[in-house]
CSV table of C-alpha atoms in Angstrom, one decimal:
chain,number,residue,atom,x,y,z
A,22,MET,CA,-21.1,-2.4,-19.0
A,23,LYS,CA,-21.3,1.3,-18.0
A,24,SER,CA,-20.9,0.3,-14.3
A,25,ILE,CA,-17.6,-1.5,-15.1
A,26,ILE,CA,-15.8,1.6,-16.3
A,27,PRO,CA,-16.0,3.6,-13.0
A,28,LEU,CA,-14.9,0.4,-11.1
A,29,LEU,CA,-11.9,-0.1,-13.4
A,30,SER,CA,-11.0,3.6,-13.1
A,31,ALA,CA,-11.1,3.4,-9.3
A,32,ALA,CA,-9.0,0.3,-9.3
A,33,VAL,CA,-6.3,1.9,-11.4
A,34,ILE,CA,-6.2,4.9,-9.2
A,35,ALA,CA,-6.1,2.8,-6.0
A,36,PHE,CA,-3.2,0.6,-7.2
A,37,SER,CA,-1.1,3.4,-8.7
A,38,SER,CA,-1.5,6.2,-6.2
A,39,CYS,CA,0.6,5.1,-3.3
A,40,SER,CA,3.9,3.7,-4.5
A,41,HIS,CA,7.4,4.8,-3.7
A,42,GLN,CA,9.1,7.3,-5.9
A,43,THR,CA,12.6,6.6,-7.3
A,44,SER,CA,14.4,9.5,-8.8
A,45,THR,CA,17.7,7.8,-9.7
A,46,SER,CA,16.5,4.7,-11.7
A,47,SER,CA,13.8,3.6,-14.0
A,48,ALA,CA,11.0,1.2,-12.9
A,49,ARG,CA,12.4,-1.4,-15.3
A,50,LYS,CA,15.9,-1.2,-13.8
A,51,VAL,CA,14.5,-1.5,-10.3
A,52,LYS,CA,12.6,-4.7,-11.2
A,53,GLU,CA,15.7,-6.2,-12.9
A,54,ASP,CA,17.9,-5.4,-9.9
A,55,ALA,CA,15.4,-6.8,-7.4
A,56,ALA,CA,15.1,-10.0,-9.4
A,57,THR,CA,18.9,-10.7,-9.3
A,58,ASN,CA,19.4,-10.1,-5.6
A,59,LYS,CA,19.6,-13.3,-3.6
A,60,ALA,CA,20.1,-11.8,-0.1
A,61,TRP,CA,18.3,-8.7,1.0
A,62,LYS,CA,20.9,-7.4,3.4
A,63,ARG,CA,22.2,-4.8,1.0
A,64,PRO,CA,20.8,-5.2,-2.5
A,65,VAL,CA,22.9,-4.0,-5.5
A,66,GLY,CA,19.8,-2.4,-7.0
A,67,LYS,CA,18.5,1.1,-6.5
A,68,SER,CA,15.3,0.5,-4.7
A,69,ILE,CA,13.9,1.0,-1.2
A,70,TYR,CA,12.9,-2.3,0.5
A,71,ALA,CA,11.9,-3.7,3.9
A,72,VAL,CA,13.0,-6.6,6.1
A,73,LEU,CA,11.0,-8.5,8.8
A,74,GLN,CA,12.6,-9.8,12.0
A,75,ILE,CA,11.1,-11.7,14.9
A,76,LYS,CA,12.5,-13.9,17.8
A,77,ASN,CA,12.7,-17.6,16.9
A,78,THR,CA,10.8,-18.6,20.1
A,79,ILE,CA,8.1,-16.7,21.9
A,80,LYS,CA,6.3,-17.8,25.0
A,81,VAL,CA,2.5,-17.8,25.0
A,82,GLY,CA,1.4,-14.8,27.0
A,83,ASP,CA,4.4,-12.7,25.9
A,84,SER,CA,4.2,-9.9,23.3
A,85,VAL,CA,4.8,-11.1,19.7
A,86,LYS,CA,7.0,-8.2,18.6
A,87,LEU,CA,7.7,-8.0,14.9
A,88,LYS,CA,10.5,-5.6,13.8
A,89,PHE,CA,9.9,-3.9,10.4
A,90,THR,CA,13.0,-2.1,8.9
A,91,VAL,CA,13.0,-0.1,5.8
A,92,TYR,CA,16.3,0.4,4.0
A,93,ASN,CA,17.3,2.9,1.4
A,94,PRO,CA,20.5,1.7,-0.4
A,95,THR,CA,20.4,4.5,-3.0
A,96,ASP,CA,22.2,7.8,-3.1
A,97,SER,CA,19.1,9.9,-3.0
A,98,VAL,CA,16.1,10.4,-0.6
A,99,GLN,CA,13.4,7.9,-1.2
A,100,GLN,CA,9.9,7.7,0.2
A,101,PHE,CA,7.2,5.1,0.8
A,102,CYS,CA,3.5,5.3,1.7
A,103,LYS,CA,3.0,4.5,5.5
A,104,TRP,CA,-0.4,3.0,4.8
A,105,HIS,CA,-0.3,-0.8,5.2
A,106,THR,CA,2.9,-0.7,7.3
A,107,PRO,CA,3.7,-0.6,11.0
A,108,PHE,CA,4.6,3.1,10.6
A,109,GLU,CA,0.9,3.9,11.2
A,110,PRO,CA,-1.4,2.5,13.8
A,111,LEU,CA,-2.6,-1.1,13.2
A,112,ILE,CA,-5.6,-0.2,11.0
A,113,SER,CA,-5.2,-2.6,8.1
A,114,LYS,CA,-4.4,-6.2,7.5
A,115,TYR,CA,-0.9,-5.9,5.9
A,116,LEU,CA,0.4,-9.2,7.2
A,117,ASP,CA,-0.5,-12.8,6.6
A,118,VAL,CA,0.0,-14.8,9.8
A,119,LYS,CA,-0.3,-18.5,9.3
A,120,GLU,CA,0.2,-21.7,11.4
A,121,ALA,CA,2.4,-24.5,9.9
A,122,ASN,CA,-0.8,-26.3,8.8
A,123,GLY,CA,-1.8,-23.3,6.7
A,124,GLU,CA,-4.6,-22.0,9.0
A,125,GLU,CA,-4.5,-18.2,9.1
A,126,ALA,CA,-4.7,-16.3,12.3
A,127,ASN,CA,-7.7,-14.0,12.1
A,128,TYR,CA,-7.1,-10.2,11.8
A,129,GLN,CA,-9.0,-8.5,14.6
A,130,GLY,CA,-7.8,-4.9,14.2
A,131,ALA,CA,-9.5,-2.0,12.7
A,132,MET,CA,-9.9,-1.5,9.0
A,133,ALA,CA,-9.5,2.0,7.6
A,134,LYS,CA,-11.4,3.4,4.6
A,135,ARG,CA,-9.1,5.6,2.7
A,136,MET,CA,-9.6,8.6,0.4
A,137,MET,CA,-7.4,8.5,-2.7
A,138,PRO,CA,-4.9,9.7,-3.5
A,139,PRO,CA,-3.0,9.6,-0.2
A,140,PRO,CA,-2.1,13.1,1.2
A,141,ALA,CA,1.6,14.1,1.4
A,142,SER,CA,1.5,13.3,5.2
A,143,SER,CA,1.0,9.6,4.3
A,144,TYR,CA,4.6,9.3,3.0
A,145,GLN,CA,7.7,8.7,5.0
A,146,LYS,CA,11.1,9.8,3.7
A,147,VAL,CA,14.2,7.7,4.1
A,148,ASN,CA,17.6,9.4,3.7
A,149,PRO,CA,20.3,7.9,1.3
A,150,GLY,CA,22.0,4.9,2.9
A,151,ASP,CA,19.8,5.1,5.9
A,152,SER,CA,17.1,2.9,7.5
A,153,LEU,CA,14.0,3.2,9.7
A,154,SER,CA,12.8,0.6,12.1
A,155,ILE,CA,9.7,0.1,14.1
A,156,GLU,CA,8.2,-2.7,16.2
A,157,VAL,CA,4.6,-3.9,16.3
A,158,ASP,CA,3.0,-6.3,18.7
A,159,LEU,CA,1.0,-8.8,16.5
A,160,LEU,CA,-1.3,-9.7,19.4
A,161,LYS,CA,-2.9,-6.2,19.1
A,162,GLY,CA,-4.4,-7.1,15.7
A,163,TYR,CA,-4.1,-10.9,15.1
A,164,ALA,CA,-5.6,-13.9,16.9
A,165,VAL,CA,-2.4,-15.8,17.7
A,166,LYS,CA,-3.6,-17.9,20.6
A,167,LYS,CA,-2.5,-21.5,20.4
A,168,PRO,CA,1.1,-22.8,20.6
A,169,GLY,CA,2.7,-23.8,17.3
A,170,LYS,CA,4.9,-22.6,14.4
A,171,TYR,CA,3.8,-19.5,12.6
A,172,ALA,CA,4.9,-17.8,9.4
A,173,ILE,CA,4.5,-14.1,8.8
A,174,THR,CA,4.4,-12.6,5.3
A,175,TYR,CA,4.1,-9.0,4.3
A,176,ASN,CA,1.2,-8.3,1.8
A,177,GLY,CA,1.1,-4.5,1.7
A,178,GLU,CA,3.6,-3.9,-1.1
A,179,GLY,CA,0.9,-2.8,-3.5
A,180,MET,CA,-0.1,0.1,-1.2
A,181,SER,CA,3.2,1.0,0.4
A,182,GLY,CA,5.6,0.4,-2.5
A,183,LEU,CA,7.9,-1.6,-0.1
A,184,ALA,CA,9.2,-5.0,-1.3
A,185,VAL,CA,9.7,-7.6,1.4
A,186,LYS,CA,11.2,-10.7,-0.1
A,187,ASP,CA,11.2,-13.2,2.7
A,188,SER,CA,8.7,-14.2,5.3
A,189,VAL,CA,9.7,-14.9,9.0
A,190,VAL,CA,8.9,-17.8,11.2
A,191,PHE,CA,8.5,-18.1,15.0
A,192,ASN,CA,7.6,-20.9,17.4
A,193,TYR,CA,4.9,-20.0,19.9
A,194,VAL,CA,5.5,-22.2,22.9
A,195,LYS,CA,3.9,-22.8,26.3
A,196,PRO,CA,5.8,-21.2,29.2
């Protein structure tokens, strides 16, 4: 029983220490607004969010470039934790890459051990009404080898504080 208390304390700190900060709306309002938005092009709510983009068809042997764009639709500067996003080197499994049959492409990149809470340098600011984009080559960290249809889902929201509503799909075809 005594060993559970430190574990629970560590879990609470880990999950709460690296989320985005919103100075213009309450957490409850953010959740309500996010739940009512159908399209994530320009949400009505006051929360920072991200969108994934990838080519529909990619030839085997070519780079598998995923574009990750963070949007700030608010009227104030927002920030997110870069950990578990492409805004840092590929050192964590923040994407689920699955074939159409459900088989997951193995993550082969490095895994970082982190000290909590994240330092100030771990956060990226986004100006009001602005966006930031970055591309990552999935082949540098994921074993996407055989032709087929793949779905990519972002799973790093708990660390970065960035909501990504939709997954993206691409066809990996022989040249």
